[in-house]
Amino acid sequence: MSAAAIPSCQIIEAHAPTLISNILTLAWRELRDALRARSFLLYSLAFLALGLGVSYVSAAGTGSLGLSGFGRTTAGLINIVLLVVPLMALTTGASAIASDRERGMLLFLLAQPVSRLEVVLGKFLGLSGALIACITLGLGACSLVLAWQGGATEPRTMLWLAGLSVLLALSMLSVGMLISALARKASVAVGTGVFLWLALVFVTDLGLMAGTLALRLPVKTLFLLTLSNPLQAFKMWALHSIDASIDVLGPAGLYAMDTYHDALPWMFGASMAAWIVLPLVAAALIFRTRSPV
Amino acid sequence: MNANRSNLAPRVAILAVSCLVGLCPTTASAQDSMQAPNEKSAGVHDSAGVEINAGTIGRLIKAAKPGDIVHVPAGVYREHIRIDKPLSLIAEGRVVIDGMSSGDIVEIAAPNVTLRGFVVRDTGIDLDKENAAIRVLADHTVIENNTLEDILFGIDLKQAPDAVVRGNFIGGKDLDIARRGDGLRLWRSDRVLIENNTIHDGRDAILWYSQNVTVRNNTSRRCRYGFHLMYSDDVVMENNELTHNSVGIYLMYSKVVTIRGNRLLANRGPSGYGIGLKEADQFSISDNLIAGNRAGIYLDGSPFTKLKPGDISRNTIACNDVGLTFLPSVKGNVIAANNFVDNIEQVCVSGRGELTGNDFAADERGNFWTDYAGYDANADGIGDFAHESVTLFENLLDREPKLRILLFSPAQQAIEFVGRAIPAIRPEPKFFDPSPLTRPVPVATNAGAAPSRLSLAICGLGLASIASLVYVSSRAFAHTTRRKGVVA
């Protein structure tokens, strides 16, 4: 890995910038800084602790009775991922550009022979690496605990969960960077990130509940609205990956299974891909026009 | 899930197919692999117009005297047979009776017949005529160790009491559920023993008006109803394994039924129940493993009378979407010494209501609940606080099932928290277990082999190694940049 890093440094020194190598250099820097940050350590520890707690408790419950393969442990982990990963990714992304701008670092950075697009992509890539490390560490440790407790979960399921969690993290990172490109101060950016986290995790769901009860939303509308939330798309995809069905989600889940059949994973994927790509593109476009201070 | 109503198009298709088949009976019997000369004089035809007892086995039956043991040599016999005298028909080696996609295949019209070891395959697909592999119209039949493949109805006992159906393997045709037939059907057939059979991809295994039937050690998978009792009393069902059906066991209008030691797993779909009870009475459901179903036990108007409380005890009800589903008017059940393990919703009152008419404890011993939050200071195995189910989100779910789409999301916990924190909106408890158990009732569950621990551990190490790889590479980069003196 160090071998890969060396040439890119040299290229910066030699003032012969190419897109990929500049992005990589910026990404390495971002990754290093992120892994050093105290907030990131706290997120990792929280994720690890909650995940291990859920794994331990559920393995002690269903595992002790010899019941396995019903995905109950995974459901508990999905819940933890939904809570922690978006918060981590949103705040990380939100501070990515705004804090550099506040510290004057952005001015220094843009004085180097790098383009603004390279800065955005480099930061995105580096922070993705940090988030991937955090998620794989947490879920890897959970797998080990589950294996030690009696193996009540399929390895395949854990791999799916890890992969989908990474996608969720990328989408929230992307949204966070959009906030960061817009905000002038780091504190405002992070505050907005936390607010958005609240909105995506709690407020939209509560709104859907109220809407369903008050307006008698038909199942189709309910399903499509739910699908448009990247957190819910992640959740449904993760459940679908366990036993190729989301009928556990009641009438709306059954409706989706009956109506969309095999297209369902693609729909989940499309929703999440849109949430990764669109905010990142918007962030890059906005960052191009903003002043570095 | 109204599978009885097929629409017009398939019916027309079936009719057309059966007419076509009916048009060429002679061609069919000419294909007899044993190359037997046809007996043109034989006048008996089945409902599809196919000549009966025209082939080799048919002639063996005609030649036999009542009480004979007829051994049929190995081979493929394309014919339809009717056993009209007491006989034992025994397959020697692999004997295939092929129905050539038409009509019924074997009809047993005399008492005391034994049919053993045959492969019976390819019935017609006429639902109106109920094309069956083996139809029994007389008493004291033994149907043993046969393999039924590609059949519409499997074994159809019509007023055939005192039969034994044992060790058969019954596989349905690959048809849409609405066009399938019943793998096993009893019609007014009392004192039948059904054991060690395997039924898959059929519609139902159904008992109509049949009393004193014993059903044990059978396996059913991917059917509509694993076993379905209609107006059938004094039935014992034990040690059956019913998986991936729409419903494992459905009791309707039946009484004095014992359901014991069965394994009911992953019975799902819109009306997926492990055990469903509709106006059943004097039933006992005990020592079953009920896991991974949409609803573990569904109770509608059961028990129907006050003669005996419904007994639901020592079951392990685990990992179902809903453990117990009650319609609001259900009362008179005693639910004690069960393990309620990690059901998404442990108990549901469909359309809201309270379960005040049901007891969740017997002899001061309740059930084991994984969501019980109390403690047991004197360590007598019984929690010091009653277990009440007061969950706001579940109440919302019971009122509006569509909200299940938001299951597992953190908003669910938020709602529950608010429900606990603010007494004004705290719902009434759905039910009340005065003496919850703090340890699970010991039962032999063993819900299949657990996935390998080693592969899960390797998977965990693999994931963790990705993390360490990222970390190490970032350190390596930091090191490089320091040495090179790059500030970036």
PDB file of N, CA, C and O in Angstrom, chain A residues 86 89-98 169-183 189-190 193 196 275 279 283:
ATOM      1  N   PRO A  86     -25.633   6.214   9.619  1.00  0.00           N
ATOM      2  CA  PRO A  86     -25.979   7.505   9.000  1.00  0.00           C
ATOM      3  C   PRO A  86     -25.436   8.697   9.802  1.00  0.00           C
ATOM      4  O   PRO A  86     -24.950   9.659   9.215  1.00  0.00           O
ATOM      5  N   ALA A  89     -21.683   8.932   9.117  1.00  0.00           N
ATOM      6  CA  ALA A  89     -21.360   9.348   7.756  1.00  0.00           C
ATOM      7  C   ALA A  89     -21.788  10.789   7.501  1.00  0.00           C
ATOM      8  O   ALA A  89     -21.057  11.560   6.871  1.00  0.00           O
ATOM      9  N   LEU A  90     -22.953  11.163   8.011  1.00  0.00           N
ATOM     10  CA  LEU A  90     -23.447  12.535   7.779  1.00  0.00           C
ATOM     11  C   LEU A  90     -22.535  13.557   8.433  1.00  0.00           C
ATOM     12  O   LEU A  90     -22.149  14.551   7.818  1.00  0.00           O
ATOM     13  N   THR A  91     -22.160  13.326   9.690  1.00  0.00           N
ATOM     14  CA  THR A  91     -21.327  14.326  10.375  1.00  0.00           C
ATOM     15  C   THR A  91     -19.912  14.340   9.789  1.00  0.00           C
ATOM     16  O   THR A  91     -19.314  15.399   9.642  1.00  0.00           O
ATOM     17  N   THR A  92     -19.410  13.155   9.446  1.00  0.00           N
ATOM     18  CA  THR A  92     -18.083  13.109   8.826  1.00  0.00           C
ATOM     19  C   THR A  92     -18.089  13.899   7.520  1.00  0.00           C
ATOM     20  O   THR A  92     -17.191  14.717   7.263  1.00  0.00           O
ATOM     21  N   GLY A  93     -19.092  13.628   6.697  1.00  0.00           N
ATOM     22  CA  GLY A  93     -19.177  14.330   5.413  1.00  0.00           C
ATOM     23  C   GLY A  93     -19.392  15.826   5.602  1.00  0.00           C
ATOM     24  O   GLY A  93     -18.806  16.649   4.903  1.00  0.00           O
ATOM     25  N   ALA A  94     -20.215  16.175   6.606  1.00  0.00           N
ATOM     26  CA  ALA A  94     -20.559  17.582   6.808  1.00  0.00           C
ATOM     27  C   ALA A  94     -19.344  18.401   7.216  1.00  0.00           C
ATOM     28  O   ALA A  94     -19.227  19.585   6.864  1.00  0.00           O
ATOM     29  N   SER A  95     -18.425  17.791   7.957  1.00  0.00           N
ATOM     30  CA  SER A  95     -17.257  18.560   8.382  1.00  0.00           C
ATOM     31  C   SER A  95     -16.138  18.516   7.340  1.00  0.00           C
ATOM     32  O   SER A  95     -15.143  19.216   7.478  1.00  0.00           O
ATOM     33  N   ALA A  96     -16.311  17.710   6.300  1.00  0.00           N
ATOM     34  CA  ALA A  96     -15.215  17.457   5.371  1.00  0.00           C
ATOM     35  C   ALA A  96     -14.669  18.728   4.728  1.00  0.00           C
ATOM     36  O   ALA A  96     -13.473  19.002   4.794  1.00  0.00           O
ATOM     37  N   ILE A  97     -15.541  19.517   4.116  1.00  0.00           N
ATOM     38  CA  ILE A  97     -15.074  20.711   3.415  1.00  0.00           C
ATOM     39  C   ILE A  97     -15.151  21.934   4.333  1.00  0.00           C
ATOM     40  O   ILE A  97     -14.242  22.757   4.378  1.00  0.00           O
ATOM     41  N   ALA A  98     -16.263  21.998   5.092  1.00  0.00           N
ATOM     42  CA  ALA A  98     -16.519  23.196   5.891  1.00  0.00           C
ATOM     43  C   ALA A  98     -15.417  23.456   6.912  1.00  0.00           C
ATOM     44  O   ALA A  98     -15.006  24.599   7.120  1.00  0.00           O
ATOM     45  N   ALA A 169     -23.541   4.041   4.120  1.00  0.00           N
ATOM     46  CA  ALA A 169     -22.569   5.031   4.583  1.00  0.00           C
ATOM     47  C   ALA A 169     -22.177   5.968   3.440  1.00  0.00           C
ATOM     48  O   ALA A 169     -22.108   7.192   3.622  1.00  0.00           O
ATOM     49  N   LEU A 170     -21.978   5.401   2.250  1.00  0.00           N
ATOM     50  CA  LEU A 170     -21.595   6.234   1.104  1.00  0.00           C
ATOM     51  C   LEU A 170     -22.694   7.246   0.779  1.00  0.00           C
ATOM     52  O   LEU A 170     -22.413   8.415   0.499  1.00  0.00           O
ATOM     53  N   SER A 171     -23.936   6.805   0.820  1.00  0.00           N
ATOM     54  CA  SER A 171     -25.021   7.730   0.481  1.00  0.00           C
ATOM     55  C   SER A 171     -25.091   8.861   1.508  1.00  0.00           C
ATOM     56  O   SER A 171     -25.247  10.033   1.160  1.00  0.00           O
ATOM     57  N   MET A 172     -24.937   8.517   2.770  1.00  0.00           N
ATOM     58  CA  MET A 172     -25.018   9.553   3.805  1.00  0.00           C
ATOM     59  C   MET A 172     -23.784  10.460   3.776  1.00  0.00           C
ATOM     60  O   MET A 172     -23.858  11.656   4.050  1.00  0.00           O
ATOM     61  N   LEU A 173     -22.644   9.883   3.405  1.00  0.00           N
ATOM     62  CA  LEU A 173     -21.424  10.683   3.259  1.00  0.00           C
ATOM     63  C   LEU A 173     -21.619  11.706   2.140  1.00  0.00           C
ATOM     64  O   LEU A 173     -21.244  12.881   2.259  1.00  0.00           O
ATOM     65  N   SER A 174     -22.216  11.240   1.078  1.00  0.00           N
ATOM     66  CA  SER A 174     -22.476  12.089  -0.076  1.00  0.00           C
ATOM     67  C   SER A 174     -23.380  13.261   0.316  1.00  0.00           C
ATOM     68  O   SER A 174     -23.110  14.421  -0.023  1.00  0.00           O
ATOM     69  N   VAL A 175     -24.442  12.938   1.055  1.00  0.00           N
ATOM     70  CA  VAL A 175     -25.346  13.996   1.516  1.00  0.00           C
ATOM     71  C   VAL A 175     -24.599  14.945   2.450  1.00  0.00           C
ATOM     72  O   VAL A 175     -24.740  16.179   2.372  1.00  0.00           O
ATOM     73  N   GLY A 176     -23.765  14.380   3.326  1.00  0.00           N
ATOM     74  CA  GLY A 176     -22.985  15.197   4.249  1.00  0.00           C
ATOM     75  C   GLY A 176     -22.075  16.152   3.510  1.00  0.00           C
ATOM     76  O   GLY A 176     -21.954  17.333   3.875  1.00  0.00           O
ATOM     77  N   MET A 177     -21.465  15.691   2.428  1.00  0.00           N
ATOM     78  CA  MET A 177     -20.557  16.562   1.684  1.00  0.00           C
ATOM     79  C   MET A 177     -21.306  17.678   0.964  1.00  0.00           C
ATOM     80  O   MET A 177     -20.772  18.775   0.781  1.00  0.00           O
ATOM     81  N   LEU A 178     -22.539  17.371   0.559  1.00  0.00           N
ATOM     82  CA  LEU A 178     -23.368  18.434  -0.032  1.00  0.00           C
ATOM     83  C   LEU A 178     -23.612  19.535   0.997  1.00  0.00           C
ATOM     84  O   LEU A 178     -23.481  20.734   0.699  1.00  0.00           O
ATOM     85  N   ILE A 179     -23.940  19.126   2.217  1.00  0.00           N
ATOM     86  CA  ILE A 179     -24.131  20.105   3.290  1.00  0.00           C
ATOM     87  C   ILE A 179     -22.846  20.899   3.490  1.00  0.00           C
ATOM     88  O   ILE A 179     -22.841  22.131   3.628  1.00  0.00           O
ATOM     89  N   SER A 180     -21.735  20.180   3.480  1.00  0.00           N
ATOM     90  CA  SER A 180     -20.433  20.797   3.739  1.00  0.00           C
ATOM     91  C   SER A 180     -20.080  21.818   2.664  1.00  0.00           C
ATOM     92  O   SER A 180     -19.495  22.869   2.954  1.00  0.00           O
ATOM     93  N   ALA A 181     -20.423  21.502   1.429  1.00  0.00           N
ATOM     94  CA  ALA A 181     -20.126  22.436   0.340  1.00  0.00           C
ATOM     95  C   ALA A 181     -20.960  23.700   0.474  1.00  0.00           C
ATOM     96  O   ALA A 181     -20.532  24.786   0.100  1.00  0.00           O
ATOM     97  N   LEU A 182     -22.171  23.560   1.027  1.00  0.00           N
ATOM     98  CA  LEU A 182     -23.086  24.690   1.150  1.00  0.00           C
ATOM     99  C   LEU A 182     -22.742  25.568   2.345  1.00  0.00           C
ATOM    100  O   LEU A 182     -22.850  26.792   2.293  1.00  0.00           O
ATOM    101  N   ALA A 183     -22.313  24.922   3.450  1.00  0.00           N
ATOM    102  CA  ALA A 183     -22.186  25.665   4.705  1.00  0.00           C
ATOM    103  C   ALA A 183     -20.891  26.463   4.745  1.00  0.00           C
ATOM    104  O   ALA A 183     -19.888  26.091   4.152  1.00  0.00           O
ATOM    105  N   ALA A 189     -22.460  23.211   9.574  1.00  0.00           N
ATOM    106  CA  ALA A 189     -22.531  22.021   8.722  1.00  0.00           C
ATOM    107  C   ALA A 189     -22.838  20.774   9.551  1.00  0.00           C
ATOM    108  O   ALA A 189     -23.730  19.988   9.217  1.00  0.00           O
ATOM    109  N   VAL A 190     -22.103  20.600  10.649  1.00  0.00           N
ATOM    110  CA  VAL A 190     -22.314  19.410  11.470  1.00  0.00           C
ATOM    111  C   VAL A 190     -23.705  19.433  12.101  1.00  0.00           C
ATOM    112  O   VAL A 190     -24.406  18.411  12.159  1.00  0.00           O
ATOM    113  N   GLY A 193     -26.067  18.408   9.627  1.00  0.00           N
ATOM    114  CA  GLY A 193     -25.936  16.965   9.441  1.00  0.00           C
ATOM    115  C   GLY A 193     -26.720  16.193  10.491  1.00  0.00           C
ATOM    116  O   GLY A 193     -27.457  15.250  10.167  1.00  0.00           O
ATOM    117  N   LEU A 196     -30.401  16.527   9.847  1.00  0.00           N
ATOM    118  CA  LEU A 196     -30.820  15.679   8.732  1.00  0.00           C
ATOM    119  C   LEU A 196     -30.892  14.214   9.168  1.00  0.00           C
ATOM    120  O   LEU A 196     -31.772  13.462   8.747  1.00  0.00           O
ATOM    121  N   TRP A 275     -29.023   8.144  -4.150  1.00  0.00           N
ATOM    122  CA  TRP A 275     -28.634   8.905  -2.960  1.00  0.00           C
ATOM    123  C   TRP A 275     -27.113   9.026  -2.830  1.00  0.00           C
ATOM    124  O   TRP A 275     -26.615   9.882  -2.108  1.00  0.00           O
ATOM    125  N   PRO A 279     -26.312  13.643  -4.638  1.00  0.00           N
ATOM    126  CA  PRO A 279     -25.773  14.671  -3.726  1.00  0.00           C
ATOM    127  C   PRO A 279     -24.298  14.953  -3.983  1.00  0.00           C
ATOM    128  O   PRO A 279     -23.861  16.102  -3.867  1.00  0.00           O
ATOM    129  N   ALA A 283     -22.758  18.442  -4.772  1.00  0.00           N
ATOM    130  CA  ALA A 283     -21.693  18.988  -3.933  1.00  0.00           C
ATOM    131  C   ALA A 283     -20.553  19.504  -4.803  1.00  0.00           C
ATOM    132  O   ALA A 283     -20.026  20.608  -4.588  1.00  0.00           O
TER     133      ALA A 283
END
